[in-house]
mmCIF file of C-alpha atoms and ligand atoms in Angstrom:
data_model
loop_
_atom_site.group_PDB
_atom_site.id
_atom_site.type_symbol
_atom_site.label_atom_id
_atom_site.label_comp_id
_atom_site.label_asym_id
_atom_site.label_seq_id
_atom_site.Cartn_x
_atom_site.Cartn_y
_atom_site.Cartn_z
ATOM 1 C CA MET U 1 63.902 52.227 19.008
ATOM 2 C CA LYS U 2 63.268 48.831 20.645
ATOM 3 C CA VAL U 3 59.586 48.065 21.225
ATOM 4 C CA TYR U 4 57.534 45.061 22.398
ATOM 5 C CA LEU U 5 54.091 43.961 21.237
ATOM 6 C CA GLY U 6 51.328 42.423 23.356
ATOM 7 C CA VAL U 7 48.205 40.877 21.821
ATOM 8 C CA ASP U 8 45.119 39.785 23.772
ATOM 9 C CA VAL U 9 42.504 38.008 21.665
ATOM 10 C CA GLY U 10 39.294 37.255 23.545
ATOM 11 C CA SER U 11 35.942 35.978 22.340
ATOM 12 C CA VAL U 12 34.394 39.470 22.400
ATOM 13 C CA THR U 13 37.293 41.913 22.044
ATOM 14 C CA THR U 14 40.857 41.974 20.720
ATOM 15 C CA LYS U 15 43.480 44.298 22.219
ATOM 16 C CA PHE U 16 46.953 45.330 21.038
ATOM 17 C CA VAL U 17 49.575 47.233 23.053
ATOM 18 C CA LEU U 18 53.031 48.385 21.978
ATOM 19 C CA ILE U 19 55.488 49.328 24.752
ATOM 20 C CA ASP U 20 58.974 50.764 24.999
ATOM 21 C CA GLU U 21 61.836 49.472 27.157
ATOM 22 C CA TYR U 22 60.387 51.266 30.189
ATOM 23 C CA LYS U 23 57.059 49.410 29.810
ATOM 24 C CA ASN U 24 55.316 52.636 28.755
ATOM 25 C CA ILE U 25 52.444 52.226 26.313
ATOM 26 C CA LEU U 26 53.316 53.878 22.978
ATOM 27 C CA THR U 27 50.139 52.937 21.162
ATOM 28 C CA SER U 28 47.232 50.560 21.684
ATOM 29 C CA CYS U 29 43.910 49.524 20.220
ATOM 30 C CA TYR U 30 40.701 47.856 21.365
ATOM 31 C CA LEU U 31 38.601 46.121 18.709
ATOM 32 C CA LYS U 32 35.566 43.853 18.552
ATOM 33 C CA THR U 33 36.591 40.288 17.685
ATOM 34 C CA SER U 34 33.197 39.871 15.958
ATOM 35 C CA GLY U 35 33.602 36.106 15.632
ATOM 36 C CA ASP U 36 36.605 36.470 13.301
ATOM 37 C CA PRO U 37 39.782 36.530 15.423
ATOM 38 C CA ILE U 38 42.105 36.368 12.398
ATOM 39 C CA LEU U 39 40.526 39.474 10.871
ATOM 40 C CA ALA U 40 40.648 41.242 14.262
ATOM 41 C CA ILE U 41 44.358 40.359 14.575
ATOM 42 C CA LYS U 42 45.045 41.798 11.107
ATOM 43 C CA GLN U 43 43.113 44.993 11.898
ATOM 44 C CA GLY U 44 44.965 45.400 15.198
ATOM 45 C CA LEU U 45 48.338 44.872 13.553
ATOM 46 C CA LYS U 46 47.488 47.429 10.870
ATOM 47 C CA HIS U 47 46.585 49.946 13.579
ATOM 48 C CA ILE U 48 49.879 49.341 15.394
ATOM 49 C CA GLU U 49 51.855 49.698 12.145
ATOM 50 C CA THR U 50 50.230 53.034 11.331
ATOM 51 C CA THR U 51 50.413 54.511 14.844
ATOM 52 C CA ALA U 52 53.797 53.248 16.101
ATOM 53 C CA PRO U 53 56.756 55.681 16.150
ATOM 54 C CA SER U 54 58.546 55.499 12.793
ATOM 55 C CA SER U 55 61.790 54.295 14.411
ATOM 56 C CA ALA U 56 60.057 51.458 16.339
ATOM 57 C CA THR U 57 61.389 47.932 15.744
ATOM 58 C CA ILE U 58 59.517 45.045 17.359
ATOM 59 C CA GLN U 59 61.927 42.955 19.456
ATOM 60 C CA ALA U 60 59.462 40.433 20.877
ATOM 61 C CA VAL U 61 55.760 39.550 20.849
ATOM 62 C CA GLY U 62 53.572 38.123 23.612
ATOM 63 C CA THR U 63 50.039 36.800 23.202
ATOM 64 C CA THR U 64 47.283 36.042 25.687
ATOM 65 C CA GLY U 65 43.504 35.597 25.764
ATOM 66 C CA SER U 66 41.300 32.652 24.811
ATOM 67 C CA ALA U 67 42.692 32.701 21.223
ATOM 68 C CA ARG U 68 46.302 33.220 22.371
ATOM 69 C CA SER U 69 47.618 30.126 20.563
ATOM 70 C CA LEU U 70 46.006 31.149 17.281
ATOM 71 C CA ALA U 71 47.274 34.722 17.697
ATOM 72 C CA GLY U 72 50.715 33.369 18.577
ATOM 73 C CA VAL U 73 50.950 31.486 15.284
ATOM 74 C CA VAL U 74 49.490 34.239 13.095
ATOM 75 C CA VAL U 75 51.561 37.109 14.531
ATOM 76 C CA GLY U 76 54.604 35.014 15.490
ATOM 77 C CA ALA U 77 54.794 35.080 19.296
ATOM 78 C CA ASP U 78 57.887 34.631 21.420
ATOM 79 C CA ILE U 79 55.791 33.987 24.516
ATOM 80 C CA VAL U 80 52.203 32.737 24.885
ATOM 81 C CA LYS U 81 50.694 33.146 28.368
ATOM 82 C CA ASN U 82 47.308 32.643 30.010
ATOM 83 C CA GLU U 83 45.138 35.656 30.886
ATOM 84 C CA ILE U 84 45.650 35.313 34.660
ATOM 85 C CA THR U 85 49.407 35.841 34.330
ATOM 86 C CA ALA U 86 49.075 38.649 31.787
ATOM 87 C CA HIS U 87 46.467 40.562 33.820
ATOM 88 C CA ALA U 88 48.397 40.105 37.065
ATOM 89 C CA VAL U 89 51.659 41.349 35.500
ATOM 90 C CA ALA U 90 49.960 44.506 34.208
ATOM 91 C CA ALA U 91 48.176 45.155 37.527
ATOM 92 C CA ILE U 92 51.441 44.775 39.490
ATOM 93 C CA THR U 93 53.194 47.120 37.049
ATOM 94 C CA ARG U 94 50.510 49.796 37.474
ATOM 95 C CA VAL U 95 49.867 49.345 41.236
ATOM 96 C CA PRO U 96 52.841 47.500 42.818
ATOM 97 C CA GLU U 97 51.053 47.116 46.174
ATOM 98 C CA VAL U 98 47.942 45.498 44.575
ATOM 99 C CA ARG U 99 46.490 42.603 46.606
ATOM 100 C CA THR U 100 43.417 41.737 44.526
ATOM 101 C CA VAL U 101 42.514 42.065 40.841
ATOM 102 C CA PHE U 102 38.924 42.135 39.587
ATOM 103 C CA GLU U 103 38.747 41.698 35.836
ATOM 104 C CA ILE U 104 35.408 41.772 34.046
ATOM 105 C CA GLY U 105 35.354 41.363 30.299
ATOM 106 C CA GLY U 106 32.619 40.864 27.753
ATOM 107 C CA GLN U 107 32.253 37.135 28.197
ATOM 108 C CA ASP U 108 34.158 36.129 31.313
ATOM 109 C CA SER U 109 35.405 37.454 34.621
ATOM 110 C CA LYS U 110 38.427 36.787 36.795
ATOM 111 C CA LEU U 111 39.533 37.317 40.351
ATOM 112 C CA ILE U 112 43.247 37.188 41.145
ATOM 113 C CA ILE U 113 44.701 37.195 44.655
ATOM 114 C CA ILE U 114 48.209 38.691 44.745
ATOM 115 C CA ARG U 115 50.509 38.718 47.739
ATOM 116 C CA ASP U 116 53.972 40.304 47.646
ATOM 117 C CA GLY U 117 53.797 40.663 43.872
ATOM 118 C CA ILE U 118 53.037 36.958 43.271
ATOM 119 C CA VAL U 119 49.773 35.324 42.179
ATOM 120 C CA GLU U 120 48.600 33.293 45.187
ATOM 121 C CA ASP U 121 45.158 32.223 44.025
ATOM 122 C CA PHE U 122 42.663 32.937 41.276
ATOM 123 C CA ALA U 123 39.171 32.104 40.058
ATOM 124 C CA MET U 124 37.644 32.422 36.627
ATOM 125 C CA ASN U 125 34.062 32.444 35.440
ATOM 126 C CA THR U 126 33.800 31.439 31.814
ATOM 127 C CA ILE U 127 30.409 29.750 31.951
ATOM 128 C CA CYS U 128 27.805 32.020 33.543
ATOM 129 C CA ALA U 129 27.082 35.320 31.773
ATOM 130 C CA ALA U 130 25.510 36.818 34.917
ATOM 131 C CA GLY U 131 28.796 38.271 36.245
ATOM 132 C CA THR U 132 30.167 39.576 32.926
ATOM 133 C CA GLY U 133 29.806 42.453 30.505
ATOM 134 C CA SER U 134 27.394 40.496 28.313
ATOM 135 C CA PHE U 135 24.890 40.510 31.220
ATOM 136 C CA LEU U 136 24.942 44.320 31.267
ATOM 137 C CA GLU U 137 24.822 44.648 27.474
ATOM 138 C CA HIS U 138 21.845 42.326 27.293
ATOM 139 C CA GLN U 139 19.906 44.213 29.989
ATOM 140 C CA ALA U 140 20.862 47.593 28.461
ATOM 141 C CA VAL U 141 19.240 46.483 25.193
ATOM 142 C CA ARG U 142 16.111 45.441 27.125
ATOM 143 C CA LEU U 143 16.047 48.879 28.787
ATOM 144 C CA ASN U 144 16.675 50.582 25.425
ATOM 145 C CA VAL U 145 19.721 52.371 26.863
ATOM 146 C CA PRO U 146 23.067 52.546 24.986
ATOM 147 C CA ILE U 147 25.627 50.586 27.017
ATOM 148 C CA GLU U 148 27.885 53.677 27.106
ATOM 149 C CA GLU U 149 25.107 55.543 28.980
ATOM 150 C CA PHE U 150 24.396 52.760 31.433
ATOM 151 C CA GLY U 151 26.837 53.861 34.156
ATOM 152 C CA LYS U 152 25.699 57.495 33.975
ATOM 153 C CA LEU U 153 22.077 56.413 34.224
ATOM 154 C CA ALA U 154 22.780 54.232 37.284
ATOM 155 C CA SER U 155 24.554 57.125 39.010
ATOM 156 C CA GLN U 156 21.371 59.255 38.729
ATOM 157 C CA ALA U 157 19.505 56.898 41.075
ATOM 158 C CA ARG U 158 19.458 57.571 44.780
ATOM 159 C CA GLN U 159 18.761 53.921 45.495
ATOM 160 C CA GLY U 160 18.848 50.811 43.347
ATOM 161 C CA VAL U 161 15.934 48.417 43.201
ATOM 162 C CA ARG U 162 16.813 44.845 44.215
ATOM 163 C CA ILE U 163 16.919 42.660 41.087
ATOM 164 C CA ALA U 164 17.302 38.886 41.239
ATOM 165 C CA GLY U 165 20.386 38.666 39.080
ATOM 166 C CA ARG U 166 21.628 35.140 39.748
ATOM 167 C CA CYS U 167 21.011 34.347 36.106
ATOM 168 C CA THR U 168 20.318 36.521 33.060
ATOM 169 C CA VAL U 169 16.937 34.875 32.411
ATOM 170 C CA PHE U 170 15.669 35.563 35.967
ATOM 171 C CA ALA U 171 17.178 39.057 35.897
ATOM 172 C CA GLU U 172 15.248 39.877 32.763
ATOM 173 C CA SER U 173 11.885 38.723 34.089
ATOM 174 C CA ASP U 174 12.510 40.434 37.450
ATOM 175 C CA MET U 175 13.557 43.638 35.673
ATOM 176 C CA ILE U 176 10.308 43.652 33.656
ATOM 177 C CA HIS U 177 8.380 43.032 36.879
ATOM 178 C CA LYS U 178 10.114 46.006 38.569
ATOM 179 C CA GLN U 179 9.361 48.215 35.539
ATOM 180 C CA GLN U 180 5.705 47.251 35.819
ATOM 181 C CA LEU U 181 5.785 48.289 39.478
ATOM 182 C CA GLY U 182 6.795 51.777 38.314
ATOM 183 C CA PHE U 183 10.529 51.915 39.063
ATOM 184 C CA GLY U 184 12.432 54.242 36.702
ATOM 185 C CA LYS U 185 15.349 53.357 34.436
ATOM 186 C CA PRO U 186 18.015 54.894 36.744
ATOM 187 C CA GLU U 187 16.854 52.756 39.722
ATOM 188 C CA ILE U 188 16.762 49.650 37.533
ATOM 189 C CA ALA U 189 20.227 50.387 36.025
ATOM 190 C CA LYS U 190 21.623 50.797 39.537
ATOM 191 C CA GLY U 191 19.886 47.607 40.658
ATOM 192 C CA LEU U 192 21.352 45.689 37.712
ATOM 193 C CA SER U 193 24.845 47.038 38.513
ATOM 194 C CA GLU U 194 24.457 45.834 42.101
ATOM 195 C CA ALA U 195 23.222 42.454 40.834
ATOM 196 C CA LEU U 196 26.310 42.072 38.627
ATOM 197 C CA VAL U 197 28.581 42.869 41.575
ATOM 198 C CA ARG U 198 26.757 40.357 43.822
ATOM 199 C CA ASN U 199 27.130 37.715 41.105
ATOM 200 C CA PHE U 200 30.813 38.419 40.695
ATOM 201 C CA ILE U 201 31.408 38.180 44.447
ATOM 202 C CA ASN U 202 29.224 35.063 44.880
ATOM 203 C CA ASN U 203 30.724 33.251 41.892
ATOM 204 C CA LEU U 204 34.384 34.113 42.327
ATOM 205 C CA ALA U 205 35.171 35.502 45.761
ATOM 206 C CA SER U 206 33.559 33.000 48.114
ATOM 207 C CA GLY U 207 36.154 31.548 50.499
ATOM 208 C CA LYS U 208 38.824 33.969 49.280
ATOM 209 C CA SER U 209 40.420 36.721 51.321
ATOM 210 C CA ILE U 210 39.693 39.957 49.462
ATOM 211 C CA GLU U 211 42.101 42.708 50.489
ATOM 212 C CA GLY U 212 42.835 46.140 49.038
ATOM 213 C CA PRO U 213 44.111 47.790 47.061
ATOM 214 C CA ILE U 214 41.881 46.183 44.466
ATOM 215 C CA VAL U 215 42.724 46.902 40.825
ATOM 216 C CA PHE U 216 39.534 46.760 38.753
ATOM 217 C CA GLN U 217 40.248 46.177 35.063
ATOM 218 C CA GLY U 218 38.636 44.899 31.865
ATOM 219 C CA GLY U 219 36.152 46.640 29.584
ATOM 220 C CA VAL U 220 33.447 46.778 32.285
ATOM 221 C CA ALA U 221 35.701 48.910 34.538
ATOM 222 C CA ALA U 222 34.771 51.833 32.224
ATOM 223 C CA ASN U 223 31.262 51.622 33.667
ATOM 224 C CA GLN U 224 31.134 54.038 36.594
ATOM 225 C CA GLY U 225 27.917 52.407 37.836
ATOM 226 C CA ILE U 226 29.747 49.112 38.416
ATOM 227 C CA VAL U 227 32.727 50.832 40.053
ATOM 228 C CA GLU U 228 30.348 52.572 42.480
ATOM 229 C CA ALA U 229 28.461 49.313 43.099
ATOM 230 C CA PHE U 230 31.749 47.623 44.107
ATOM 231 C CA ARG U 231 32.599 50.574 46.380
ATOM 232 C CA ASP U 232 29.142 50.379 47.971
ATOM 233 C CA PHE U 233 29.450 46.609 48.391
ATOM 234 C CA TYR U 234 32.596 47.142 50.479
ATOM 235 C CA GLN U 235 30.950 50.082 52.281
ATOM 236 C CA ARG U 236 33.564 52.466 50.891
ATOM 237 C CA GLU U 237 36.244 50.872 53.091
ATOM 238 C CA MET U 238 38.215 49.151 50.328
ATOM 239 C CA GLU U 239 40.560 51.019 47.991
ATOM 240 C CA ILE U 240 39.488 50.266 44.407
ATOM 241 C CA VAL U 241 41.755 51.553 41.641
ATOM 242 C CA VAL U 242 40.638 51.723 37.999
ATOM 243 C CA PRO U 243 43.813 52.190 35.928
ATOM 244 C CA PRO U 244 43.611 54.448 32.864
ATOM 245 C CA GLU U 245 44.618 51.518 30.645
ATOM 246 C CA HIS U 246 41.971 49.221 32.244
ATOM 247 C CA GLY U 247 40.644 48.044 28.845
ATOM 248 C CA VAL U 248 43.981 46.759 27.524
ATOM 249 C CA MET U 249 45.604 45.339 30.677
ATOM 250 C CA GLY U 250 45.870 41.793 29.276
ATOM 251 C CA ALA U 251 47.659 43.001 26.139
ATOM 252 C CA TRP U 252 49.877 45.290 28.228
ATOM 253 C CA GLY U 253 50.777 42.316 30.461
ATOM 254 C CA ALA U 254 51.580 40.221 27.360
ATOM 255 C CA ALA U 255 53.830 43.024 26.048
ATOM 256 C CA ILE U 256 55.630 43.259 29.411
ATOM 257 C CA LEU U 257 56.151 39.470 29.417
ATOM 258 C CA ALA U 258 57.520 39.718 25.861
ATOM 259 C CA PHE U 259 59.905 42.438 27.054
ATOM 260 C CA GLU U 260 61.044 40.325 30.012
ATOM 261 C CA TYR U 261 61.513 37.139 27.980
ATOM 262 C CA ALA U 262 62.731 38.731 24.734
ATOM 263 C CA PRO U 263 64.799 36.229 22.722
ATOM 264 C CA ARG U 264 67.818 37.205 20.624
ATOM 265 C CA GLU U 265 65.748 36.805 17.495
ATOM 266 C CA SER U 266 61.996 37.358 17.576
ATOM 267 C CA ALA U 267 59.476 35.034 15.914
ATOM 268 C CA PHE U 268 57.471 38.136 14.866
ATOM 269 C CA GLN U 269 56.140 37.557 11.347
ATOM 270 C CA GLY U 270 56.170 41.235 10.392
ATOM 271 C CA TYR U 271 53.376 43.589 9.406
ATOM 272 C CA SER U 272 52.957 41.713 6.101
ATOM 273 C CA VAL U 273 50.763 39.265 8.050
ATOM 274 C CA VAL U 274 47.832 41.551 7.194
ATOM 275 C CA ASP U 275 48.178 40.597 3.508
ATOM 276 C CA ARG U 276 48.466 36.851 4.114
ATOM 277 C CA SER U 277 45.504 34.535 3.943
ATOM 278 C CA PHE U 278 44.673 32.130 6.770
ATOM 279 C CA GLU U 279 41.737 29.860 7.414
ATOM 280 C CA THR U 280 40.632 27.547 10.197
ATOM 281 C CA ARG U 281 39.360 24.020 9.575
ATOM 282 C CA SER U 282 38.622 21.046 11.801
ATOM 283 C CA PHE U 283 37.966 17.321 11.757
ATOM 284 C CA ASN U 284 36.936 14.792 14.403
ATOM 285 C CA CYS U 285 39.542 12.176 15.201
ATOM 286 C CA GLU U 286 37.717 8.889 15.846
ATOM 287 C CA ASP U 287 40.800 6.819 16.637
ATOM 288 C CA CYS U 288 39.722 6.448 20.267
ATOM 289 C CA PRO U 289 36.586 7.222 22.355
ATOM 290 C CA ASN U 290 37.864 10.748 23.147
ATOM 291 C CA SER U 291 36.679 11.804 19.688
ATOM 292 C CA CYS U 292 38.767 15.005 19.725
ATOM 293 C CA GLU U 293 37.870 17.905 17.496
ATOM 294 C CA VAL U 294 41.235 18.721 15.916
ATOM 295 C CA VAL U 295 41.433 22.307 14.716
ATOM 296 C CA GLY U 296 44.044 23.474 12.230
ATOM 297 C CA LEU U 297 45.224 26.877 11.075
ATOM 298 C CA LEU U 298 45.979 26.757 7.350
ATOM 299 C CA GLU U 299 47.843 29.206 5.189
ATOM 300 C CA ASP U 300 47.549 28.660 1.431
ATOM 301 C CA GLY U 301 46.329 25.119 2.036
ATOM 302 C CA LYS U 302 49.249 24.188 4.298
ATOM 303 C CA VAL U 303 48.655 23.355 7.954
ATOM 304 C CA LYS U 304 50.639 25.780 10.104
ATOM 305 C CA ALA U 305 49.400 24.795 13.569
ATOM 306 C CA LEU U 306 47.020 22.405 15.320
ATOM 307 C CA TRP U 307 44.932 22.374 18.483
ATOM 308 C CA GLY U 308 42.591 19.961 20.211
ATOM 309 C CA SER U 309 44.345 16.590 19.985
ATOM 310 C CA ARG U 310 44.421 15.303 23.559
ATOM 311 C CA CYS U 311 47.103 12.688 22.953
ATOM 312 C CA GLY U 312 49.260 14.786 20.626
ATOM 313 C CA LYS U 313 49.195 12.157 17.867
ATOM 314 C CA TRP U 314 48.492 14.728 15.146
ATOM 315 C CA THR U 315 51.195 17.002 13.785
ATOM 316 C CA PRO U 316 50.725 19.624 11.054
ATOM 317 C CA GLN U 317 52.346 17.150 8.624
ATOM 318 C CA SER U 318 50.282 14.101 9.576
ATOM 319 C CA ALA U 319 47.025 16.093 9.643
ATOM 320 C CA GLN U 320 47.596 17.775 6.259
ATOM 321 C CA SER U 321 45.609 15.238 4.256
ATOM 322 C CA ARG U 322 42.734 15.250 6.770
ATOM 323 C CA PHE U 323 42.207 18.967 6.196
ATOM 324 C CA THR U 324 42.848 19.192 2.474
ATOM 325 C CA GLY U 325 42.190 15.695 1.154
ATOM 326 C CA VAL U 326 45.655 15.774 -0.414
ATOM 327 C CA GLU U 327 48.451 13.480 0.729
ATOM 328 C CA ASN U 328 51.497 14.942 2.451
ATOM 329 C CA GLY U 329 53.936 16.504 0.054
ATOM 330 C CA ILE U 330 51.621 16.252 -2.948
ATOM 331 C CA ALA U 331 50.370 19.751 -2.209
ATOM 332 C CA GLU U 332 53.732 21.259 -3.008
ATOM 333 C CA VAL U 333 54.539 18.944 -5.913
ATOM 334 C CA PHE U 334 51.365 19.783 -7.843
ATOM 335 C CA GLY U 335 50.997 23.320 -6.600
ATOM 336 C CA TYR U 336 47.714 22.347 -4.940
ATOM 337 C CA ARG U 337 45.790 25.130 -3.295
ATOM 338 C CA SER U 338 42.696 24.285 -1.251
HETATM 339 S S1 SF4 Q 401 43.545 12.732 18.874
HETATM 340 FE FE1 SF4 Q 401 44.314 11.103 20.215
HETATM 341 S S2 SF4 Q 401 43.038 11.252 22.053
HETATM 342 FE FE2 SF4 Q 401 41.986 12.394 20.452
HETATM 343 S S3 SF4 Q 401 40.560 10.937 19.503
HETATM 344 FE FE3 SF4 Q 401 42.443 10.875 18.302
HETATM 345 S S4 SF4 Q 401 43.632 9.225 19.203
HETATM 346 FE FE4 SF4 Q 401 42.060 9.771 20.697
#
């Protein structure tokens, strides 16, 4: 059975999706990256190996997400694509008439404008936490409410209290102020949901033509309070679709791209990747004022891939000694292991 793997490694979560030739999801997983993307990749691959149909043979691999290049080297990707493309491809597959995509993840958020099945414009927020899942998680901790309960709590409120949510620091002090005025947790949870939606719209949608159907995806789309806040924002006049696979849309898009661009022979490294040992190291190149931080992925002391050199002067071979202190070639001759 021919199958295709998509991997989406973000700063907060890592997602894997395995699809068949009809783009149907056979198995998937959603894990915390927990600051160790290589470990998360290994755990995800192990899950896919144990849950995939026994006859499944991976024909191609696609990676996306902020650590897509790293994931591409570790897993062996045939195609490496940015998150905008991967999310748009999945949204178009699920809702072919989609005209706007809202994607809110743990650490960033995206808005994609699609017309006639093609990405026309997009905006990304990777800097301000106020329009992302981390904003909600942070405030949920302050309210002493499990994040899973947050949406349910917000839906119990008849009306949300207005919270200044332009920035997480202001939101926190305003939230405490509103608590002191006697507002209950449901009103505050609803107010925070509305604040997140206002931030998302202010940060990403200004000057853009938002048209429905909107596909709302990303981990935060599981929060019914936010879905309702978006519906209220558009006065219930905009169609907002939350697909069942909303949490793994990036990985699904990467798998679809792998299917569409499948080479004759895949670069997939096999499930044995979980038993291999990788590490990341870096050095600062001071050969010009750019002072690039060059990051290398090493396996058994050998540099497998590099990132961060703006001029491209470093190759895995030329950077070997900078990472290991051992001249090129010597590593193999003397069996050196860093
Ligand atoms: S890697 Fe290239 S651009 Fe970066 S500091 Fe070195 S010489 Fe300059």
